């Protein structure tokens, strides 16, 4: 495997499972010095048995833990803000507690971690690359996903603001917005043909994504091959948004 990230340190949040785990493993394969952040210790232990990485356990819903985790990482050249949560509640039943928790992880933690990492990049004058993991749900309303859709819409706009203000410092910022991704949880949630069928009918490629499909695009956006790609909100949805 080509060592396109050799000598670069990559921080991946939500690295214990699914897209984050696939991304951490892929970046390590490409030569990056990976720092994996997760709230679940067991996931970090098992990941460190698969790849050589530094691990940080933190709950990003807590602002102080998010800040301390980012500060403890040290020099970071590449950042993947992947950590995210979803709690399904319809609009009329969305609680303040649910809304605040989802926004804290899916949007506020990205702000906190990215501010610290970007300040380090600026102080070193080295530039860098950041990829935020959003969702197609930022662009379409999804039943019972009020807080989640709102948080991902906020994340897209945060991505644009980061790109606008960090670009002059040669820090590239982009977002990936996947469709349904067949993580173990996703496979369970979408295994019923009555539920998955209507969604697949709206995807021209007639398939859902796998974590590695998202990880490969993240790696591209972090790499110098995407040297002029900046401020992009990139759907990875099999054509869902054009249908």
Short mmCIF file of N, CA and C in Angstrom, two decimals, residues 45-216:
data_model
loop_
_atom_site.label_atom_id
_atom_site.label_comp_id
_atom_site.label_asym_id
_atom_site.label_seq_id
_atom_site.Cartn_x
_atom_site.Cartn_y
_atom_site.Cartn_z
N UNK A 45 -9.20 -0.89 22.73
CA UNK A 45 -8.29 -2.00 22.98
C UNK A 45 -8.25 -2.93 21.77
N UNK A 46 -9.41 -3.28 21.24
CA UNK A 46 -9.44 -4.20 20.10
C UNK A 46 -8.84 -3.56 18.85
N UNK A 47 -9.06 -2.24 18.68
CA UNK A 47 -8.47 -1.56 17.53
C UNK A 47 -6.96 -1.53 17.63
N UNK A 48 -6.43 -1.29 18.83
CA UNK A 48 -4.98 -1.23 19.01
C UNK A 48 -4.32 -2.59 18.81
N UNK A 49 -5.13 -3.64 18.86
CA UNK A 49 -4.61 -4.99 18.57
C UNK A 49 -4.53 -5.23 17.06
N UNK A 50 -5.25 -4.41 16.30
CA UNK A 50 -5.26 -4.56 14.84
C UNK A 50 -4.28 -3.63 14.14
N UNK A 51 -4.12 -2.42 14.69
CA UNK A 51 -3.19 -1.46 14.10
C UNK A 51 -2.36 -0.81 15.20
N UNK A 52 -1.23 -0.27 14.82
CA UNK A 52 -0.39 0.47 15.75
C UNK A 52 -0.96 1.88 15.86
N UNK A 53 -1.55 2.21 17.01
CA UNK A 53 -2.16 3.52 17.17
C UNK A 53 -2.13 3.96 18.63
N UNK A 54 -2.20 5.26 18.82
CA UNK A 54 -2.40 5.83 20.14
C UNK A 54 -3.90 5.90 20.37
N UNK A 55 -4.35 5.65 21.58
CA UNK A 55 -5.79 5.69 21.86
C UNK A 55 -6.10 6.71 22.95
N UNK A 56 -7.27 7.33 22.82
CA UNK A 56 -7.76 8.29 23.80
C UNK A 56 -9.22 7.96 24.06
N UNK A 57 -9.56 7.74 25.32
CA UNK A 57 -10.95 7.49 25.69
C UNK A 57 -11.57 8.78 26.19
N UNK A 58 -12.67 9.18 25.57
CA UNK A 58 -13.35 10.42 25.97
C UNK A 58 -14.78 10.40 25.47
N UNK A 59 -15.66 11.04 26.24
CA UNK A 59 -17.05 11.22 25.86
C UNK A 59 -17.19 12.63 25.30
N UNK A 60 -17.35 12.75 24.00
CA UNK A 60 -17.36 14.06 23.35
C UNK A 60 -18.64 14.85 23.61
N UNK A 61 -19.62 14.24 24.26
CA UNK A 61 -20.80 15.00 24.64
C UNK A 61 -20.49 15.94 25.80
N UNK A 62 -19.37 15.70 26.46
CA UNK A 62 -18.89 16.55 27.55
C UNK A 62 -17.85 17.52 26.97
N UNK A 63 -18.13 18.80 27.04
CA UNK A 63 -17.24 19.80 26.42
C UNK A 63 -15.84 19.75 27.00
N UNK A 64 -15.72 19.56 28.30
CA UNK A 64 -14.39 19.52 28.93
C UNK A 64 -13.60 18.30 28.47
N UNK A 65 -14.28 17.16 28.36
CA UNK A 65 -13.59 15.95 27.87
C UNK A 65 -13.16 16.12 26.42
N UNK A 66 -14.01 16.74 25.62
CA UNK A 66 -13.67 16.98 24.21
C UNK A 66 -12.42 17.85 24.12
N UNK A 67 -12.40 18.92 24.92
CA UNK A 67 -11.26 19.85 24.91
C UNK A 67 -9.99 19.15 25.40
N UNK A 68 -10.09 18.43 26.50
CA UNK A 68 -8.90 17.76 27.06
C UNK A 68 -8.36 16.70 26.10
N UNK A 69 -9.27 15.99 25.45
CA UNK A 69 -8.85 14.95 24.50
C UNK A 69 -8.09 15.56 23.34
N UNK A 70 -8.62 16.64 22.80
CA UNK A 70 -7.95 17.30 21.67
C UNK A 70 -6.59 17.85 22.08
N UNK A 71 -6.51 18.43 23.26
CA UNK A 71 -5.23 18.99 23.74
C UNK A 71 -4.20 17.90 23.98
N UNK A 72 -4.65 16.72 24.39
CA UNK A 72 -3.71 15.64 24.71
C UNK A 72 -3.13 14.97 23.48
N UNK A 73 -3.71 15.26 22.33
CA UNK A 73 -3.28 14.59 21.10
C UNK A 73 -1.93 15.10 20.62
N UNK A 74 -1.65 16.38 20.89
CA UNK A 74 -0.40 16.96 20.38
C UNK A 74 -0.53 17.34 18.93
N UNK A 75 0.56 17.26 18.21
CA UNK A 75 0.60 17.65 16.80
C UNK A 75 -0.35 16.76 15.98
N UNK A 76 -1.22 17.43 15.21
CA UNK A 76 -2.13 16.72 14.32
C UNK A 76 -2.06 17.36 12.94
N UNK A 77 -1.86 16.53 11.92
CA UNK A 77 -1.82 17.00 10.53
C UNK A 77 -3.14 16.76 9.81
N UNK A 78 -3.84 15.70 10.22
CA UNK A 78 -5.07 15.27 9.56
C UNK A 78 -6.12 15.00 10.63
N UNK A 79 -7.31 15.53 10.44
CA UNK A 79 -8.38 15.35 11.43
C UNK A 79 -9.62 14.82 10.75
N UNK A 80 -10.19 13.77 11.33
CA UNK A 80 -11.47 13.23 10.86
C UNK A 80 -12.46 13.32 12.02
N UNK A 81 -13.42 14.23 11.89
CA UNK A 81 -14.47 14.38 12.89
C UNK A 81 -15.61 13.43 12.53
N UNK A 82 -15.48 12.21 13.03
CA UNK A 82 -16.45 11.18 12.67
C UNK A 82 -17.47 10.88 13.76
N UNK A 83 -17.13 11.13 15.01
CA UNK A 83 -18.01 10.75 16.12
C UNK A 83 -19.40 11.36 15.94
N UNK A 84 -20.41 10.54 16.14
CA UNK A 84 -21.77 11.03 16.00
C UNK A 84 -22.74 10.07 16.67
N UNK A 85 -23.89 10.60 17.08
CA UNK A 85 -24.92 9.78 17.69
C UNK A 85 -26.27 10.12 17.08
N UNK A 86 -27.20 9.19 17.22
CA UNK A 86 -28.57 9.41 16.76
C UNK A 86 -29.54 8.81 17.76
N UNK A 87 -30.54 9.57 18.14
CA UNK A 87 -31.62 9.09 18.99
C UNK A 87 -32.91 9.44 18.28
N UNK A 88 -33.69 8.43 17.92
CA UNK A 88 -34.86 8.64 17.07
C UNK A 88 -36.06 9.11 17.90
N UNK A 89 -36.55 10.30 17.57
CA UNK A 89 -37.76 10.83 18.17
C UNK A 89 -38.45 11.72 17.13
N UNK A 90 -39.78 11.61 17.02
CA UNK A 90 -40.50 12.50 16.09
C UNK A 90 -40.44 13.94 16.60
N UNK A 91 -40.74 14.88 15.72
CA UNK A 91 -40.62 16.30 16.06
C UNK A 91 -41.38 16.67 17.34
N UNK A 92 -42.64 16.27 17.44
CA UNK A 92 -43.45 16.68 18.59
C UNK A 92 -43.00 16.06 19.90
N UNK A 93 -42.23 14.99 19.81
CA UNK A 93 -41.76 14.31 21.02
C UNK A 93 -40.27 14.46 21.25
N UNK A 94 -39.60 15.28 20.45
CA UNK A 94 -38.16 15.46 20.65
C UNK A 94 -37.91 16.24 21.94
N UNK A 95 -37.20 15.61 22.86
CA UNK A 95 -36.96 16.23 24.16
C UNK A 95 -35.77 17.18 24.10
N UNK A 96 -35.74 18.11 25.02
CA UNK A 96 -34.61 19.03 25.12
C UNK A 96 -33.33 18.25 25.41
N UNK A 97 -33.44 17.23 26.25
CA UNK A 97 -32.26 16.43 26.61
C UNK A 97 -31.69 15.72 25.37
N UNK A 98 -32.57 15.14 24.57
CA UNK A 98 -32.12 14.47 23.34
C UNK A 98 -31.50 15.46 22.37
N UNK A 99 -32.19 16.58 22.16
CA UNK A 99 -31.69 17.59 21.23
C UNK A 99 -30.31 18.09 21.65
N UNK A 100 -30.15 18.42 22.93
CA UNK A 100 -28.88 18.94 23.41
C UNK A 100 -27.76 17.91 23.31
N UNK A 101 -28.06 16.65 23.62
CA UNK A 101 -27.03 15.61 23.57
C UNK A 101 -26.55 15.38 22.14
N UNK A 102 -27.49 15.31 21.20
CA UNK A 102 -27.11 15.08 19.80
C UNK A 102 -26.33 16.27 19.26
N UNK A 103 -26.77 17.46 19.54
CA UNK A 103 -26.04 18.64 19.08
C UNK A 103 -24.66 18.72 19.71
N UNK A 104 -24.55 18.30 20.96
CA UNK A 104 -23.25 18.35 21.66
C UNK A 104 -22.22 17.48 20.97
N UNK A 105 -22.62 16.29 20.56
CA UNK A 105 -21.68 15.37 19.92
C UNK A 105 -21.50 15.70 18.44
N UNK A 106 -22.61 15.88 17.73
CA UNK A 106 -22.56 15.97 16.27
C UNK A 106 -22.11 17.33 15.74
N UNK A 107 -22.21 18.36 16.57
CA UNK A 107 -21.82 19.69 16.10
C UNK A 107 -20.84 20.38 17.06
N UNK A 108 -21.21 20.48 18.35
CA UNK A 108 -20.35 21.23 19.27
C UNK A 108 -18.98 20.60 19.43
N UNK A 109 -18.91 19.28 19.54
CA UNK A 109 -17.61 18.61 19.70
C UNK A 109 -16.72 18.84 18.49
N UNK A 110 -17.32 18.91 17.31
CA UNK A 110 -16.55 19.19 16.09
C UNK A 110 -15.92 20.58 16.19
N UNK A 111 -16.70 21.54 16.67
CA UNK A 111 -16.17 22.90 16.88
C UNK A 111 -15.01 22.89 17.85
N UNK A 112 -15.18 22.25 19.00
CA UNK A 112 -14.15 22.26 20.04
C UNK A 112 -12.87 21.59 19.56
N UNK A 113 -13.00 20.38 19.04
CA UNK A 113 -11.81 19.62 18.62
C UNK A 113 -11.12 20.32 17.45
N UNK A 114 -11.91 20.80 16.50
CA UNK A 114 -11.32 21.43 15.32
C UNK A 114 -10.62 22.74 15.65
N UNK A 115 -11.17 23.52 16.58
CA UNK A 115 -10.51 24.75 16.99
C UNK A 115 -9.11 24.47 17.53
N UNK A 116 -9.01 23.49 18.40
CA UNK A 116 -7.72 23.17 19.02
C UNK A 116 -6.74 22.63 17.98
N UNK A 117 -7.21 21.71 17.14
CA UNK A 117 -6.33 21.13 16.12
C UNK A 117 -5.90 22.21 15.12
N UNK A 118 -6.83 23.05 14.68
CA UNK A 118 -6.51 24.08 13.69
C UNK A 118 -5.53 25.11 14.25
N UNK A 119 -5.69 25.46 15.51
CA UNK A 119 -4.75 26.41 16.12
C UNK A 119 -3.33 25.85 16.10
N UNK A 120 -3.20 24.55 16.35
CA UNK A 120 -1.89 23.91 16.27
C UNK A 120 -1.33 23.94 14.86
N UNK A 121 -2.17 23.65 13.89
CA UNK A 121 -1.73 23.70 12.49
C UNK A 121 -1.26 25.10 12.12
N UNK A 122 -2.01 26.11 12.56
CA UNK A 122 -1.66 27.49 12.23
C UNK A 122 -0.35 27.90 12.91
N UNK A 123 -0.18 27.51 14.16
CA UNK A 123 1.04 27.89 14.88
C UNK A 123 2.28 27.27 14.27
N UNK A 124 2.12 26.08 13.67
CA UNK A 124 3.26 25.42 13.03
C UNK A 124 3.46 25.90 11.59
N UNK A 125 2.44 26.57 11.03
CA UNK A 125 2.53 27.03 9.66
C UNK A 125 2.57 25.91 8.65
N UNK A 126 2.02 24.77 9.02
CA UNK A 126 2.16 23.57 8.19
C UNK A 126 0.94 23.27 7.34
N UNK A 127 -0.17 23.98 7.60
CA UNK A 127 -1.40 23.63 6.93
C UNK A 127 -1.92 22.29 7.43
N UNK A 128 -2.88 21.73 6.73
CA UNK A 128 -3.44 20.44 7.14
C UNK A 128 -4.73 20.17 6.41
N UNK A 129 -5.41 19.11 6.83
CA UNK A 129 -6.68 18.74 6.20
C UNK A 129 -7.63 18.20 7.25
N UNK A 130 -8.88 18.58 7.12
CA UNK A 130 -9.94 18.16 8.03
C UNK A 130 -11.11 17.64 7.22
N UNK A 131 -11.65 16.51 7.63
CA UNK A 131 -12.87 15.98 7.02
C UNK A 131 -13.90 15.75 8.12
N UNK A 132 -15.08 16.34 7.95
CA UNK A 132 -16.20 16.13 8.85
C UNK A 132 -17.13 15.09 8.25
N UNK A 133 -17.58 14.15 9.07
CA UNK A 133 -18.50 13.12 8.60
C UNK A 133 -19.92 13.54 8.93
N UNK A 134 -20.64 13.95 7.90
CA UNK A 134 -22.02 14.40 8.05
C UNK A 134 -22.95 13.29 7.58
N UNK A 135 -23.99 13.62 6.86
CA UNK A 135 -24.98 12.63 6.44
C UNK A 135 -25.85 13.21 5.34
N UNK A 136 -26.43 12.32 4.53
CA UNK A 136 -27.42 12.78 3.56
C UNK A 136 -28.63 13.38 4.28
N UNK A 137 -28.76 13.06 5.57
CA UNK A 137 -29.87 13.59 6.36
C UNK A 137 -29.73 15.07 6.64
N UNK A 138 -28.59 15.64 6.30
CA UNK A 138 -28.44 17.09 6.43
C UNK A 138 -29.21 17.82 5.33
N UNK A 139 -29.54 17.10 4.26
CA UNK A 139 -30.15 17.71 3.08
C UNK A 139 -31.58 17.24 2.83
N UNK A 140 -32.02 16.23 3.56
CA UNK A 140 -33.37 15.71 3.41
C UNK A 140 -33.97 15.46 4.79
N UNK A 141 -35.24 15.76 4.94
CA UNK A 141 -35.93 15.45 6.19
C UNK A 141 -36.21 13.95 6.24
N UNK A 142 -35.95 13.35 7.40
CA UNK A 142 -36.16 11.91 7.59
C UNK A 142 -37.07 11.72 8.80
N UNK A 143 -38.10 10.95 8.61
CA UNK A 143 -39.08 10.74 9.68
C UNK A 143 -38.40 10.32 10.99
N UNK A 144 -38.80 10.95 12.08
CA UNK A 144 -38.34 10.62 13.44
C UNK A 144 -36.87 10.97 13.68
N UNK A 145 -36.26 11.78 12.83
CA UNK A 145 -34.84 12.15 12.96
C UNK A 145 -34.68 13.66 13.18
N UNK A 146 -35.59 14.28 13.90
CA UNK A 146 -35.57 15.74 14.01
C UNK A 146 -34.23 16.26 14.51
N UNK A 147 -33.78 15.78 15.65
CA UNK A 147 -32.53 16.29 16.23
C UNK A 147 -31.33 15.90 15.38
N UNK A 148 -31.34 14.68 14.85
CA UNK A 148 -30.21 14.20 14.04
C UNK A 148 -30.07 15.02 12.76
N UNK A 149 -31.17 15.19 12.03
CA UNK A 149 -31.12 15.97 10.79
C UNK A 149 -30.68 17.40 11.06
N UNK A 150 -31.18 17.97 12.14
CA UNK A 150 -30.81 19.34 12.50
C UNK A 150 -29.31 19.43 12.80
N UNK A 151 -28.79 18.45 13.52
CA UNK A 151 -27.36 18.48 13.88
C UNK A 151 -26.47 18.35 12.65
N UNK A 152 -26.88 17.54 11.69
CA UNK A 152 -26.07 17.36 10.50
C UNK A 152 -26.17 18.56 9.56
N UNK A 153 -27.33 19.23 9.55
CA UNK A 153 -27.42 20.49 8.82
C UNK A 153 -26.49 21.53 9.41
N UNK A 154 -26.44 21.57 10.74
CA UNK A 154 -25.52 22.49 11.42
C UNK A 154 -24.07 22.13 11.10
N UNK A 155 -23.77 20.85 11.05
CA UNK A 155 -22.40 20.42 10.75
C UNK A 155 -21.98 20.84 9.34
N UNK A 156 -22.87 20.73 8.38
CA UNK A 156 -22.54 21.17 7.01
C UNK A 156 -22.19 22.65 6.99
N UNK A 157 -22.98 23.45 7.70
CA UNK A 157 -22.70 24.89 7.71
C UNK A 157 -21.42 25.19 8.48
N UNK A 158 -21.16 24.44 9.53
CA UNK A 158 -19.90 24.59 10.25
C UNK A 158 -18.72 24.25 9.34
N UNK A 159 -18.89 23.22 8.52
CA UNK A 159 -17.85 22.86 7.55
C UNK A 159 -17.55 24.03 6.61
N UNK A 160 -18.59 24.67 6.13
CA UNK A 160 -18.40 25.81 5.22
C UNK A 160 -17.68 26.97 5.92
N UNK A 161 -18.05 27.23 7.16
CA UNK A 161 -17.40 28.31 7.90
C UNK A 161 -15.93 27.99 8.19
N UNK A 162 -15.65 26.75 8.53
CA UNK A 162 -14.28 26.33 8.76
C UNK A 162 -13.46 26.49 7.48
N UNK A 163 -14.04 26.07 6.37
CA UNK A 163 -13.33 26.17 5.09
C UNK A 163 -13.04 27.62 4.75
N UNK A 164 -14.03 28.48 4.96
CA UNK A 164 -13.87 29.89 4.64
C UNK A 164 -12.74 30.53 5.44
N UNK A 165 -12.70 30.26 6.74
CA UNK A 165 -11.76 30.96 7.60
C UNK A 165 -10.42 30.25 7.78
N UNK A 166 -10.38 28.95 7.52
CA UNK A 166 -9.12 28.22 7.66
C UNK A 166 -8.37 28.09 6.34
N UNK A 167 -9.07 28.30 5.24
CA UNK A 167 -8.43 28.20 3.93
C UNK A 167 -7.19 29.07 3.79
N UNK A 168 -7.22 30.35 4.23
CA UNK A 168 -6.03 31.19 4.10
C UNK A 168 -4.81 30.65 4.86
N UNK A 169 -5.06 29.75 5.81
CA UNK A 169 -3.96 29.12 6.55
C UNK A 169 -3.55 27.79 5.91
N UNK A 170 -4.06 27.52 4.71
CA UNK A 170 -3.76 26.29 3.97
C UNK A 170 -4.24 25.04 4.71
N UNK A 171 -5.36 25.20 5.39
CA UNK A 171 -6.03 24.06 6.02
C UNK A 171 -7.29 23.77 5.21
N UNK A 172 -7.29 22.64 4.54
CA UNK A 172 -8.44 22.26 3.72
C UNK A 172 -9.50 21.59 4.60
N UNK A 173 -10.76 21.96 4.38
CA UNK A 173 -11.87 21.40 5.16
C UNK A 173 -12.97 20.96 4.21
N UNK A 174 -13.39 19.72 4.34
CA UNK A 174 -14.48 19.18 3.53
C UNK A 174 -15.37 18.29 4.38
N UNK A 175 -16.51 17.92 3.81
CA UNK A 175 -17.45 17.05 4.50
C UNK A 175 -17.83 15.90 3.59
N UNK A 176 -18.02 14.73 4.18
CA UNK A 176 -18.63 13.61 3.45
C UNK A 176 -20.01 13.35 4.04
N UNK A 177 -20.97 13.07 3.16
CA UNK A 177 -22.37 12.91 3.58
C UNK A 177 -22.91 11.58 3.07
N UNK A 178 -22.70 10.51 3.85
CA UNK A 178 -23.09 9.18 3.39
C UNK A 178 -24.59 8.93 3.43
N UNK A 179 -25.02 7.99 2.61
CA UNK A 179 -26.34 7.41 2.71
C UNK A 179 -26.33 6.37 3.83
N UNK A 180 -27.36 5.56 3.91
CA UNK A 180 -27.38 4.46 4.87
C UNK A 180 -26.11 3.64 4.70
N UNK A 181 -25.42 3.42 5.79
CA UNK A 181 -24.15 2.68 5.76
C UNK A 181 -24.31 1.40 6.55
N UNK A 182 -23.93 0.28 5.95
CA UNK A 182 -24.20 -1.02 6.55
C UNK A 182 -23.17 -1.39 7.61
N UNK A 183 -23.21 -0.64 8.68
CA UNK A 183 -22.55 -1.02 9.91
C UNK A 183 -23.40 -2.12 10.55
N UNK A 184 -22.90 -2.79 11.58
CA UNK A 184 -23.77 -3.78 12.25
C UNK A 184 -25.10 -3.19 12.69
N UNK A 185 -25.08 -1.96 13.22
CA UNK A 185 -26.32 -1.31 13.62
C UNK A 185 -27.19 -1.00 12.40
N UNK A 186 -26.54 -0.55 11.32
CA UNK A 186 -27.27 -0.23 10.11
C UNK A 186 -27.91 -1.46 9.49
N UNK A 187 -27.19 -2.58 9.52
CA UNK A 187 -27.75 -3.81 8.96
C UNK A 187 -28.97 -4.25 9.75
N UNK A 188 -28.90 -4.07 11.07
CA UNK A 188 -30.04 -4.43 11.91
C UNK A 188 -31.23 -3.51 11.63
N UNK A 189 -30.94 -2.21 11.52
CA UNK A 189 -32.01 -1.23 11.34
C UNK A 189 -32.67 -1.33 9.98
N UNK A 190 -31.90 -1.75 8.97
CA UNK A 190 -32.42 -1.74 7.60
C UNK A 190 -32.57 -3.15 7.02
N UNK A 191 -32.62 -4.16 7.88
CA UNK A 191 -32.73 -5.54 7.39
C UNK A 191 -34.14 -5.88 6.92
N UNK A 192 -35.12 -5.14 7.37
CA UNK A 192 -36.51 -5.38 6.98
C UNK A 192 -36.74 -4.82 5.57
N UNK A 193 -37.05 -5.67 4.60
CA UNK A 193 -37.27 -5.19 3.22
C UNK A 193 -38.35 -4.12 3.12
N UNK A 194 -39.34 -4.16 4.01
CA UNK A 194 -40.40 -3.15 3.97
C UNK A 194 -39.85 -1.77 4.29
N UNK A 195 -38.79 -1.71 5.09
CA UNK A 195 -38.16 -0.43 5.41
C UNK A 195 -37.09 -0.08 4.40
N UNK A 196 -36.23 -1.06 4.06
CA UNK A 196 -35.11 -0.79 3.17
C UNK A 196 -35.54 -0.61 1.72
N UNK A 197 -36.62 -1.29 1.32
CA UNK A 197 -37.07 -1.24 -0.06
C UNK A 197 -37.34 0.17 -0.57
N UNK A 198 -38.18 0.96 0.12
CA UNK A 198 -38.45 2.32 -0.36
C UNK A 198 -37.20 3.20 -0.42
N UNK A 199 -36.26 3.01 0.52
CA UNK A 199 -35.02 3.79 0.48
C UNK A 199 -34.16 3.37 -0.70
N UNK A 200 -34.01 2.07 -0.92
CA UNK A 200 -33.23 1.58 -2.05
C UNK A 200 -33.83 2.03 -3.38
N UNK A 201 -35.15 2.12 -3.42
CA UNK A 201 -35.81 2.57 -4.65
C UNK A 201 -35.43 4.01 -5.00
N UNK A 202 -34.99 4.78 -4.00
CA UNK A 202 -34.60 6.18 -4.23
C UNK A 202 -33.10 6.32 -4.53
N UNK A 203 -32.37 5.21 -4.49
CA UNK A 203 -30.93 5.23 -4.75
C UNK A 203 -30.68 4.59 -6.12
N UNK A 204 -30.28 5.37 -7.12
CA UNK A 204 -30.09 4.81 -8.46
C UNK A 204 -29.15 3.60 -8.51
N UNK A 205 -28.14 3.58 -7.67
CA UNK A 205 -27.23 2.43 -7.67
C UNK A 205 -27.82 1.21 -6.98
N UNK A 206 -28.96 1.38 -6.31
CA UNK A 206 -29.70 0.27 -5.71
C UNK A 206 -28.90 -0.48 -4.64
N UNK A 207 -28.10 0.24 -3.91
CA UNK A 207 -27.36 -0.39 -2.81
C UNK A 207 -27.02 0.65 -1.75
N UNK A 208 -26.80 0.16 -0.53
CA UNK A 208 -26.33 0.99 0.55
C UNK A 208 -24.81 0.98 0.58
N UNK A 209 -24.23 1.86 1.37
CA UNK A 209 -22.77 1.96 1.47
C UNK A 209 -22.23 1.01 2.53
N UNK A 210 -20.95 0.75 2.43
CA UNK A 210 -20.22 0.02 3.46
C UNK A 210 -19.21 0.99 4.08
N UNK A 211 -18.79 0.76 5.34
CA UNK A 211 -17.85 1.68 5.98
C UNK A 211 -16.60 1.96 5.15
N UNK A 212 -16.07 0.94 4.48
CA UNK A 212 -14.84 1.15 3.71
C UNK A 212 -15.07 2.10 2.54
N UNK A 213 -16.30 2.12 2.00
CA UNK A 213 -16.61 3.06 0.90
C UNK A 213 -16.46 4.49 1.36
N UNK A 214 -16.86 4.76 2.58
CA UNK A 214 -16.75 6.11 3.14
C UNK A 214 -15.30 6.40 3.50
N UNK A 215 -14.62 5.42 4.08
CA UNK A 215 -13.23 5.61 4.50
C UNK A 215 -12.33 5.95 3.32
N UNK A 216 -12.56 5.32 2.18
CA UNK A 216 -11.73 5.58 1.01
C UNK A 216 -11.88 7.02 0.53
#
